[in-house]
């Protein structure tokens, strides 16, 4: 018999194992590397936006079908196995993104494949949250999970910066050594090792998850399960207007989570293009953001228990909205409209501070959002509600990258290109006005 404590720690291990995809590939190492290879910040940001949006469209189309089918069978683990395989294949394949004959379409395809795997696996692991403990402890469990995930990202980022990711100009890592294992800095093998490292890390640390986590009463899908599951999903969607708080929360989280993901996805490539940062510079920025993210995800879990997730979410969005506006006014030549001398470090310091705020508010927002779903859902239909939460999070997951890619391509400016994030945060904050802290089903 597996103890409840082991089951919780097994569930935490997914956050620890999967976070490097976000930290190393989406934001701080691989995205800036692609920007360096393309040698055109605006073009790289546009291409990155279109690549991520393609993955988002795939997720939006398939998430409701897979979620409904998993709910009908009660067996989430087999889907987690399947999408874990996509995660590993996609991330490992990025090793072949060599500067010699760089193939952008293939690179974006492999990146999107791994991203789809990570996002779908996350859908099914999030749906397990309500089974881990009593309702009043869900916020703490969610916050601890996010904090552990951030720490996993931090450890892998430090490993990459210290031992593998080399500067394009010096060929040395952050601590001044050549890439480990004799990897060739001329071919950027140290930086490209980020793909295999992400895959191997996931494979190793998913072992506790698959050993200790079990689905409650998994059953074999009966014939016609897909059709029945989709009919049930359609019926649930039709009933949503009768639960206005849940309906508004799903809409709000759809926009603000998309905006936050846009920040994470474009932070590294934005800094590389606008400020001229190297992969190593962006990695240091990442360490700062991850440390504040881990700390505040943990503190946010405690604030969630004391003040409720609704207050935590609104505070976090307000901070992120301010950061999204501030980012537009930070460039190598000026900060908030104040012209700077050549070589000034003020833009770098400003961006480090903004990165710390993104980490802090982003950590609390993601943790509280999972917890809030427990308060909004019908207690008798919790798994279905988390399926809708996953659906709402993925239904427009392509929107921020697509808008950023489009605006960047039209304007030719990375700074103007990221402005759609501001509008998405505002939409999310407006819709939260109709959300009841205890939901539609409170007595």
Short mmCIF file of C-alpha atoms in Angstrom, two decimals:
data_model
loop_
_atom_site.label_atom_id
_atom_site.label_comp_id
_atom_site.label_asym_id
_atom_site.label_seq_id
_atom_site.Cartn_x
_atom_site.Cartn_y
_atom_site.Cartn_z
CA UNK A 1 0.00 0.00 0.00
CA UNK A 2 1.41 3.41 -1.03
CA UNK A 3 1.09 6.01 1.74
CA UNK A 4 -0.62 9.35 1.20
CA UNK A 5 2.69 11.11 1.88
CA UNK A 6 4.48 9.16 -0.86
CA UNK A 7 1.63 9.85 -3.27
CA UNK A 8 1.93 13.59 -2.62
CA UNK A 9 5.70 13.55 -3.08
CA UNK A 10 5.30 11.47 -6.22
CA UNK A 11 2.91 14.12 -7.53
CA UNK A 12 5.40 16.86 -6.61
CA UNK A 13 8.07 15.04 -8.62
CA UNK A 14 6.24 15.83 -11.86
CA UNK A 15 6.68 19.56 -11.27
CA UNK A 16 10.37 18.99 -10.46
CA UNK A 17 10.89 16.78 -13.55
CA UNK A 18 8.97 18.85 -16.12
CA UNK A 19 9.89 22.43 -15.18
CA UNK A 20 13.21 22.44 -17.11
CA UNK A 21 11.24 22.50 -20.37
CA UNK A 22 9.85 25.89 -19.36
CA UNK A 23 13.05 27.15 -17.78
CA UNK A 24 15.72 25.92 -20.18
CA UNK A 25 13.96 25.58 -23.52
CA UNK A 26 11.09 28.06 -23.63
CA UNK A 27 12.72 30.97 -21.83
CA UNK A 28 16.33 31.14 -20.70
CA UNK A 29 18.69 28.98 -22.80
CA UNK A 30 17.31 27.60 -26.04
CA UNK A 31 15.13 30.55 -27.13
CA UNK A 32 18.01 33.08 -26.87
CA UNK A 33 20.24 30.56 -28.68
CA UNK A 34 17.79 30.49 -31.60
CA UNK A 35 17.82 34.29 -31.57
CA UNK A 36 21.62 34.27 -31.79
CA UNK A 37 21.58 31.87 -34.74
CA UNK A 38 19.00 33.94 -36.65
CA UNK A 39 20.89 37.21 -35.95
CA UNK A 40 17.68 39.22 -36.19
CA UNK A 41 15.78 39.81 -32.94
CA UNK A 42 12.43 40.75 -34.49
CA UNK A 43 12.54 37.90 -37.02
CA UNK A 44 13.49 35.40 -34.30
CA UNK A 45 10.70 36.64 -31.99
CA UNK A 46 8.15 36.35 -34.79
CA UNK A 47 9.30 32.82 -35.72
CA UNK A 48 9.29 31.77 -32.07
CA UNK A 49 5.76 33.16 -31.70
CA UNK A 50 4.43 31.28 -34.72
CA UNK A 51 6.12 28.05 -33.60
CA UNK A 52 4.65 28.17 -30.09
CA UNK A 53 1.22 29.17 -31.42
CA UNK A 54 1.21 26.12 -33.71
CA UNK A 55 1.76 23.92 -30.66
CA UNK A 56 -0.96 25.87 -28.82
CA UNK A 57 -3.49 25.28 -31.60
CA UNK A 58 -2.75 21.55 -31.49
CA UNK A 59 -3.24 21.56 -27.73
CA UNK A 60 -6.49 23.52 -27.99
CA UNK A 61 -7.93 21.10 -30.56
CA UNK A 62 -6.99 17.88 -28.78
CA UNK A 63 -7.24 18.82 -25.08
CA UNK A 64 -11.04 18.48 -24.77
CA UNK A 65 -11.09 15.13 -26.56
CA UNK A 66 -8.30 13.61 -24.50
CA UNK A 67 -9.53 15.14 -21.26
CA UNK A 68 -13.06 13.88 -21.75
CA UNK A 69 -11.84 10.41 -22.67
CA UNK A 70 -9.56 10.24 -19.65
CA UNK A 71 -12.40 11.35 -17.38
CA UNK A 72 -14.66 8.63 -18.76
CA UNK A 73 -12.07 5.88 -18.24
CA UNK A 74 -10.58 7.12 -14.98
CA UNK A 75 -7.12 6.18 -16.24
CA UNK A 76 -4.86 9.20 -16.44
CA UNK A 77 -1.52 7.43 -16.03
CA UNK A 78 -1.45 5.82 -19.47
CA UNK A 79 -1.91 9.26 -21.06
CA UNK A 80 0.91 10.65 -18.91
CA UNK A 81 3.16 7.82 -20.17
CA UNK A 82 2.24 8.66 -23.77
CA UNK A 83 2.84 12.39 -23.52
CA UNK A 84 5.99 11.87 -21.50
CA UNK A 85 7.37 10.06 -24.55
CA UNK A 86 6.62 13.12 -26.73
CA UNK A 87 8.31 15.34 -24.15
CA UNK A 88 11.48 13.25 -24.23
CA UNK A 89 11.67 12.85 -28.02
CA UNK A 90 10.98 16.54 -28.70
CA UNK A 91 13.43 17.92 -26.16
CA UNK A 92 16.23 15.45 -26.93
CA UNK A 93 15.92 16.22 -30.64
CA UNK A 94 16.95 19.85 -30.08
CA UNK A 95 20.55 18.61 -29.85
CA UNK A 96 20.55 18.71 -33.66
CA UNK A 97 19.87 22.47 -33.82
CA UNK A 98 23.44 23.04 -34.97
CA UNK A 99 24.67 26.43 -36.24
CA UNK A 100 25.98 24.57 -39.30
CA UNK A 101 22.99 24.19 -41.61
CA UNK A 102 20.52 25.35 -38.98
CA UNK A 103 17.06 24.02 -39.89
CA UNK A 104 14.47 26.38 -38.35
CA UNK A 105 11.31 24.44 -39.38
CA UNK A 106 12.66 21.14 -37.99
CA UNK A 107 13.82 22.86 -34.80
CA UNK A 108 10.41 24.46 -34.25
CA UNK A 109 8.67 21.13 -34.96
CA UNK A 110 10.75 19.26 -32.37
CA UNK A 111 10.28 22.06 -29.86
CA UNK A 112 6.51 22.05 -30.44
CA UNK A 113 6.39 18.24 -30.14
CA UNK A 114 8.01 18.35 -26.71
CA UNK A 115 5.83 21.29 -25.67
CA UNK A 116 2.66 19.41 -26.61
CA UNK A 117 3.88 16.44 -24.58
CA UNK A 118 4.59 18.59 -21.53
CA UNK A 119 1.30 20.47 -21.67
CA UNK A 120 -0.86 17.36 -22.08
CA UNK A 121 0.97 15.52 -19.30
CA UNK A 122 0.37 18.57 -17.09
CA UNK A 123 -3.37 18.47 -17.81
CA UNK A 124 -3.66 14.97 -16.38
CA UNK A 125 -1.38 15.54 -13.39
CA UNK A 126 -3.25 18.74 -12.43
CA UNK A 127 -6.50 16.77 -12.45
CA UNK A 128 -5.04 14.62 -9.65
CA UNK A 129 -4.67 17.60 -7.27
CA UNK A 130 -8.11 17.32 -5.58
CA UNK A 131 -7.35 13.68 -4.66
CA UNK A 132 -4.19 14.55 -2.71
CA UNK A 133 -5.66 16.07 0.44
CA UNK A 134 -8.55 17.91 2.12
CA UNK A 135 -10.06 20.94 0.37
CA UNK A 136 -8.62 23.47 2.82
CA UNK A 137 -5.06 22.23 2.13
CA UNK A 138 -5.22 22.31 -1.68
CA UNK A 139 -3.66 25.80 -1.82
CA UNK A 140 -0.69 24.68 0.26
CA UNK A 141 -0.16 21.54 -1.82
CA UNK A 142 -0.40 23.47 -5.08
CA UNK A 143 2.01 26.15 -3.85
CA UNK A 144 4.54 23.60 -2.62
CA UNK A 145 4.36 21.78 -5.98
CA UNK A 146 5.05 24.98 -7.91
CA UNK A 147 7.92 25.87 -5.56
CA UNK A 148 9.51 22.45 -6.02
CA UNK A 149 9.11 22.82 -9.78
CA UNK A 150 10.86 26.20 -9.73
CA UNK A 151 13.72 24.69 -7.73
CA UNK A 152 14.07 21.92 -10.32
CA UNK A 153 14.30 24.56 -13.02
CA UNK A 154 16.87 26.49 -10.97
CA UNK A 155 19.12 23.46 -10.46
CA UNK A 156 19.12 22.59 -14.17
CA UNK A 157 19.72 26.22 -15.14
CA UNK A 158 22.74 26.42 -12.84
CA UNK A 159 24.06 23.16 -14.30
CA UNK A 160 23.69 24.53 -17.82
CA UNK A 161 25.28 27.91 -17.03
CA UNK A 162 28.20 26.55 -15.03
CA UNK A 163 29.12 23.51 -17.10
CA UNK A 164 27.60 23.61 -20.58
CA UNK A 165 26.13 26.83 -22.07
CA UNK A 166 29.03 28.65 -23.68
CA UNK A 167 29.29 32.29 -24.71
CA UNK A 168 29.17 32.75 -28.46
CA UNK A 169 32.19 35.09 -28.28
CA UNK A 170 34.48 33.41 -25.72
CA UNK A 171 33.39 29.77 -25.92
CA UNK A 172 33.44 29.63 -22.11
CA UNK A 173 30.67 28.97 -19.62
CA UNK A 174 29.56 31.33 -16.83
CA UNK A 175 32.41 30.14 -14.56
CA UNK A 176 35.01 30.50 -17.33
CA UNK A 177 35.54 26.89 -18.37
CA UNK A 178 35.03 25.03 -21.63
CA UNK A 179 31.81 22.98 -21.92
CA UNK A 180 31.93 19.67 -20.01
CA UNK A 181 32.47 16.26 -21.63
CA UNK A 182 34.69 17.83 -24.28
CA UNK A 183 31.72 19.36 -26.12
CA UNK A 184 32.79 21.64 -28.97
CA UNK A 185 32.06 25.34 -28.31
CA UNK A 186 32.57 26.18 -31.98
CA UNK A 187 29.56 24.05 -32.85
CA UNK A 188 27.70 25.31 -29.74
CA UNK A 189 27.46 21.75 -28.46
CA UNK A 190 27.45 22.97 -24.87
CA UNK A 191 24.34 25.08 -25.39
CA UNK A 192 22.71 22.41 -27.58
CA UNK A 193 23.16 19.91 -24.73
CA UNK A 194 20.19 21.69 -23.14
CA UNK A 195 17.91 19.36 -25.16
CA UNK A 196 19.37 16.03 -23.97
CA UNK A 197 19.73 17.35 -20.40
CA UNK A 198 16.04 18.32 -20.31
CA UNK A 199 15.03 14.88 -21.59
CA UNK A 200 17.31 12.91 -19.25
CA UNK A 201 16.27 14.99 -16.22
CA UNK A 202 12.61 14.25 -16.95
CA UNK A 203 13.20 10.52 -17.41
CA UNK A 204 15.10 10.25 -14.13
CA UNK A 205 12.80 12.26 -11.90
CA UNK A 206 9.53 10.90 -13.25
CA UNK A 207 10.42 7.56 -11.68
CA UNK A 208 8.96 8.52 -8.24
CA UNK A 209 5.80 9.74 -9.97
CA UNK A 210 5.16 6.47 -11.80
CA UNK A 211 6.12 4.38 -8.75
CA UNK A 212 4.08 6.25 -6.10
CA UNK A 213 1.13 7.85 -7.91
CA UNK A 214 -1.93 5.78 -8.74
CA UNK A 215 -5.26 6.60 -10.35
CA UNK A 216 -8.35 5.92 -8.26
CA UNK A 217 -10.01 2.83 -9.77
CA UNK A 218 -8.79 3.02 -13.38
CA UNK A 219 -10.97 1.07 -15.78
CA UNK A 220 -10.73 0.03 -19.40
CA UNK A 221 -12.54 2.32 -21.81
CA UNK A 222 -15.74 0.75 -23.11
CA UNK A 223 -16.70 0.81 -26.79
CA UNK A 224 -18.05 4.21 -27.78
CA UNK A 225 -16.35 5.92 -24.82
CA UNK A 226 -15.04 8.75 -26.95
CA UNK A 227 -18.49 9.66 -28.26
CA UNK A 228 -20.10 9.49 -24.83
CA UNK A 229 -17.28 11.50 -23.28
CA UNK A 230 -17.58 14.25 -25.88
CA UNK A 231 -21.36 14.37 -25.47
CA UNK A 232 -20.86 14.75 -21.73
CA UNK A 233 -18.35 17.53 -22.32
CA UNK A 234 -20.77 19.32 -24.66
CA UNK A 235 -23.51 19.09 -22.04
CA UNK A 236 -21.18 20.50 -19.40
CA UNK A 237 -20.23 23.41 -21.63
CA UNK A 238 -23.91 24.17 -22.25
CA UNK A 239 -24.49 24.27 -18.48
CA UNK A 240 -21.67 26.75 -17.84
CA UNK A 241 -23.84 29.91 -18.14
CA UNK A 242 -25.87 28.55 -15.21
CA UNK A 243 -22.73 28.71 -13.04
CA UNK A 244 -21.62 32.32 -13.65
CA UNK A 245 -18.73 32.35 -11.19
CA UNK A 246 -17.15 29.23 -12.71
CA UNK A 247 -17.86 30.54 -16.21
CA UNK A 248 -16.21 33.90 -15.47
CA UNK A 249 -13.23 32.28 -13.77
CA UNK A 250 -12.57 29.99 -16.72
CA UNK A 251 -12.71 32.99 -19.05
CA UNK A 252 -10.49 35.12 -16.82
CA UNK A 253 -7.88 32.40 -16.36
CA UNK A 254 -7.91 31.74 -20.10
CA UNK A 255 -6.64 35.27 -20.76
CA UNK A 256 -4.32 35.91 -17.83
CA UNK A 257 -2.64 32.50 -18.05
CA UNK A 258 -2.09 33.06 -21.74
CA UNK A 259 -0.50 36.44 -20.99
CA UNK A 260 1.78 34.93 -18.34
CA UNK A 261 2.84 32.13 -20.68
CA UNK A 262 3.61 34.82 -23.27
CA UNK A 263 5.92 36.51 -20.75
CA UNK A 264 7.73 33.27 -20.04
CA UNK A 265 7.98 32.29 -23.70
CA UNK A 266 9.39 35.61 -24.92
CA UNK A 267 11.39 36.92 -21.94
CA UNK A 268 14.66 35.35 -23.05
CA UNK A 269 14.39 36.04 -26.75
CA UNK A 270 13.25 39.62 -26.00
CA UNK A 271 16.30 40.28 -23.79
CA UNK A 272 18.60 38.80 -26.43
CA UNK A 273 17.19 40.95 -29.21
CA UNK A 274 16.48 44.25 -27.40
CA UNK A 275 19.31 44.34 -24.86
CA UNK A 276 21.83 42.24 -26.78
CA UNK A 277 22.15 39.71 -23.97
CA UNK A 278 24.06 36.45 -24.48
CA UNK A 279 22.71 33.05 -23.46
CA UNK A 280 24.77 33.36 -20.25
CA UNK A 281 23.31 36.82 -19.45
CA UNK A 282 19.80 35.49 -19.95
CA UNK A 283 20.62 32.52 -17.73
CA UNK A 284 21.58 34.82 -14.85
CA UNK A 285 18.30 36.67 -15.37
CA UNK A 286 16.61 33.27 -15.17
CA UNK A 287 18.26 32.37 -11.88
CA UNK A 288 16.93 35.57 -10.31
CA UNK A 289 13.41 34.98 -11.66
CA UNK A 290 13.35 31.35 -10.57
CA UNK A 291 14.56 32.07 -7.04
CA UNK A 292 11.81 34.66 -6.53
CA UNK A 293 9.32 32.32 -8.24
CA UNK A 294 10.10 29.42 -5.91
CA UNK A 295 10.04 31.60 -2.79
CA UNK A 296 6.78 33.34 -3.64
CA UNK A 297 5.05 30.19 -4.88
CA UNK A 298 5.66 28.75 -1.41
CA UNK A 299 4.66 31.98 0.33
CA UNK A 300 1.69 32.28 -2.01
CA UNK A 301 0.46 28.89 -0.85
CA UNK A 302 0.43 30.20 2.71
CA UNK A 303 -1.28 33.44 1.64
CA UNK A 304 -3.82 31.32 -0.23
CA UNK A 305 -4.78 29.51 2.97
CA UNK A 306 -5.04 32.77 4.92
CA UNK A 307 -6.63 35.19 2.41
CA UNK A 308 -8.04 32.87 -0.25
CA UNK A 309 -6.85 32.34 -3.82
CA UNK A 310 -9.04 35.11 -5.24
CA UNK A 311 -7.08 37.86 -3.45
CA UNK A 312 -3.75 36.26 -4.36
CA UNK A 313 -4.72 36.03 -8.05
CA UNK A 314 -5.84 39.67 -8.31
CA UNK A 315 -2.71 40.96 -6.58
CA UNK A 316 -0.46 38.85 -8.81
CA UNK A 317 -2.15 39.99 -12.03
CA UNK A 318 -1.89 43.65 -10.99
CA UNK A 319 1.87 43.27 -10.46
CA UNK A 320 2.31 41.44 -13.78
CA UNK A 321 0.29 44.07 -15.62
CA UNK A 322 2.62 46.76 -14.30
CA UNK A 323 5.64 44.69 -15.38
CA UNK A 324 4.19 44.13 -18.87
CA UNK A 325 3.81 47.90 -19.33
CA UNK A 326 7.27 48.62 -17.92
CA UNK A 327 9.02 46.14 -20.21
CA UNK A 328 7.99 48.12 -23.28
CA UNK A 329 9.91 51.14 -21.95
CA UNK A 330 13.21 49.36 -21.33
CA UNK A 331 15.75 49.31 -24.15
CA UNK A 332 19.50 49.64 -24.57
CA UNK A 333 19.15 53.38 -25.36
CA UNK A 334 16.60 54.47 -22.74
CA UNK A 335 14.65 53.40 -19.66
CA UNK A 336 11.16 54.84 -19.15
CA UNK A 337 11.90 57.57 -21.70
CA UNK A 338 15.17 58.69 -20.07
CA UNK A 339 18.05 58.62 -22.56
CA UNK A 340 21.14 56.70 -21.45
CA UNK A 341 24.82 56.92 -22.22
CA UNK A 342 26.35 54.18 -24.36
CA UNK A 343 27.35 51.19 -22.26
CA UNK A 344 25.01 52.04 -19.38
CA UNK A 345 24.04 49.06 -17.18
CA UNK A 346 20.74 50.69 -16.18
CA UNK A 347 18.66 48.70 -18.74
CA UNK A 348 20.20 45.45 -17.50
CA UNK A 349 19.48 46.27 -13.86
CA UNK A 350 15.92 47.32 -14.73
CA UNK A 351 15.32 44.08 -16.58
CA UNK A 352 16.74 42.02 -13.72
CA UNK A 353 14.28 43.72 -11.35
CA UNK A 354 11.39 43.13 -13.74
CA UNK A 355 12.46 39.49 -14.05
CA UNK A 356 12.37 39.09 -10.29
CA UNK A 357 8.83 40.51 -10.24
CA UNK A 358 7.74 38.18 -13.06
CA UNK A 359 9.08 35.22 -11.12
CA UNK A 360 7.46 36.27 -7.84
CA UNK A 361 4.02 37.18 -9.20
CA UNK A 362 4.02 34.37 -11.77
CA UNK A 363 4.75 31.76 -9.11
CA UNK A 364 1.94 32.90 -6.83
CA UNK A 365 -0.48 33.28 -9.76
CA UNK A 366 0.00 29.76 -11.08
CA UNK A 367 -0.22 28.19 -7.64
CA UNK A 368 -3.35 30.13 -6.63
CA UNK A 369 -5.03 29.44 -9.98
CA UNK A 370 -4.91 25.67 -9.42
CA UNK A 371 -6.24 26.16 -5.91
CA UNK A 372 -9.02 28.52 -7.08
CA UNK A 373 -10.36 25.85 -9.42
CA UNK A 374 -11.09 23.61 -6.43
CA UNK A 375 -13.24 26.39 -4.89
CA UNK A 376 -15.10 27.05 -8.15
CA UNK A 377 -15.88 23.45 -9.10
CA UNK A 378 -18.83 21.28 -8.18
CA UNK A 379 -17.40 18.94 -5.51
CA UNK A 380 -19.20 16.01 -7.13
CA UNK A 381 -17.69 16.73 -10.57
CA UNK A 382 -14.15 17.80 -9.66
CA UNK A 383 -12.29 15.90 -12.36
CA UNK A 384 -14.59 17.25 -15.06
CA UNK A 385 -14.01 20.76 -13.73
CA UNK A 386 -10.24 20.37 -13.97
CA UNK A 387 -10.74 19.13 -17.50
CA UNK A 388 -12.53 22.41 -18.25
CA UNK A 389 -9.75 24.32 -16.50
CA UNK A 390 -7.24 22.59 -18.76
CA UNK A 391 -9.42 23.27 -21.78
CA UNK A 392 -9.76 26.97 -20.93
CA UNK A 393 -6.02 27.22 -20.41
CA UNK A 394 -5.29 25.67 -23.78
CA UNK A 395 -8.22 26.92 -25.86
CA UNK A 396 -6.34 30.16 -26.55
CA UNK A 397 -2.81 29.07 -25.65
CA UNK A 398 -1.82 30.02 -29.18
CA UNK A 399 -3.25 33.55 -28.82
CA UNK A 400 -0.39 35.38 -27.06
CA UNK A 401 2.37 33.85 -29.22
CA UNK A 402 0.32 34.44 -32.37
CA UNK A 403 -0.46 38.06 -31.45
CA UNK A 404 3.14 38.73 -30.45
CA UNK A 405 4.46 37.07 -33.60
CA UNK A 406 2.02 39.01 -35.80
CA UNK A 407 2.53 42.42 -34.16
CA UNK A 408 6.29 41.92 -34.18
CA UNK A 409 6.29 40.94 -37.86
CA UNK A 410 4.12 43.94 -38.80
CA UNK A 411 5.92 46.53 -36.66
CA UNK A 412 9.44 45.17 -37.00
CA UNK A 413 9.89 46.05 -33.32
CA UNK A 414 10.28 43.61 -30.45
CA UNK A 415 9.16 46.25 -27.95
CA UNK A 416 5.89 46.95 -29.78
CA UNK A 417 5.54 43.23 -30.46
CA UNK A 418 5.03 42.30 -26.79
CA UNK A 419 2.23 44.83 -26.13
CA UNK A 420 -0.61 42.29 -26.66
CA UNK A 421 0.33 40.83 -23.26
CA UNK A 422 -0.95 44.02 -21.61
CA UNK A 423 -4.41 43.65 -23.14
CA UNK A 424 -4.67 39.98 -22.15
CA UNK A 425 -3.90 40.76 -18.49
CA UNK A 426 -6.51 43.54 -18.49
CA UNK A 427 -9.17 41.19 -19.91
CA UNK A 428 -8.40 38.62 -17.24
CA UNK A 429 -8.61 41.19 -14.45
CA UNK A 430 -11.96 42.52 -15.73
CA UNK A 431 -13.55 39.05 -15.87
CA UNK A 432 -12.47 38.29 -12.29
CA UNK A 433 -15.01 40.91 -11.12
CA UNK A 434 -17.78 38.30 -11.65
CA UNK A 435 -15.97 35.52 -9.79
CA UNK A 436 -17.23 34.62 -6.31
CA UNK A 437 -14.35 33.69 -3.95
CA UNK A 438 -16.17 30.54 -2.82
CA UNK A 439 -17.75 29.76 -6.19
CA UNK A 440 -21.30 28.88 -7.26
CA UNK A 441 -21.54 25.74 -5.14
CA UNK A 442 -20.75 27.17 -1.69
CA UNK A 443 -23.45 26.86 0.94
#
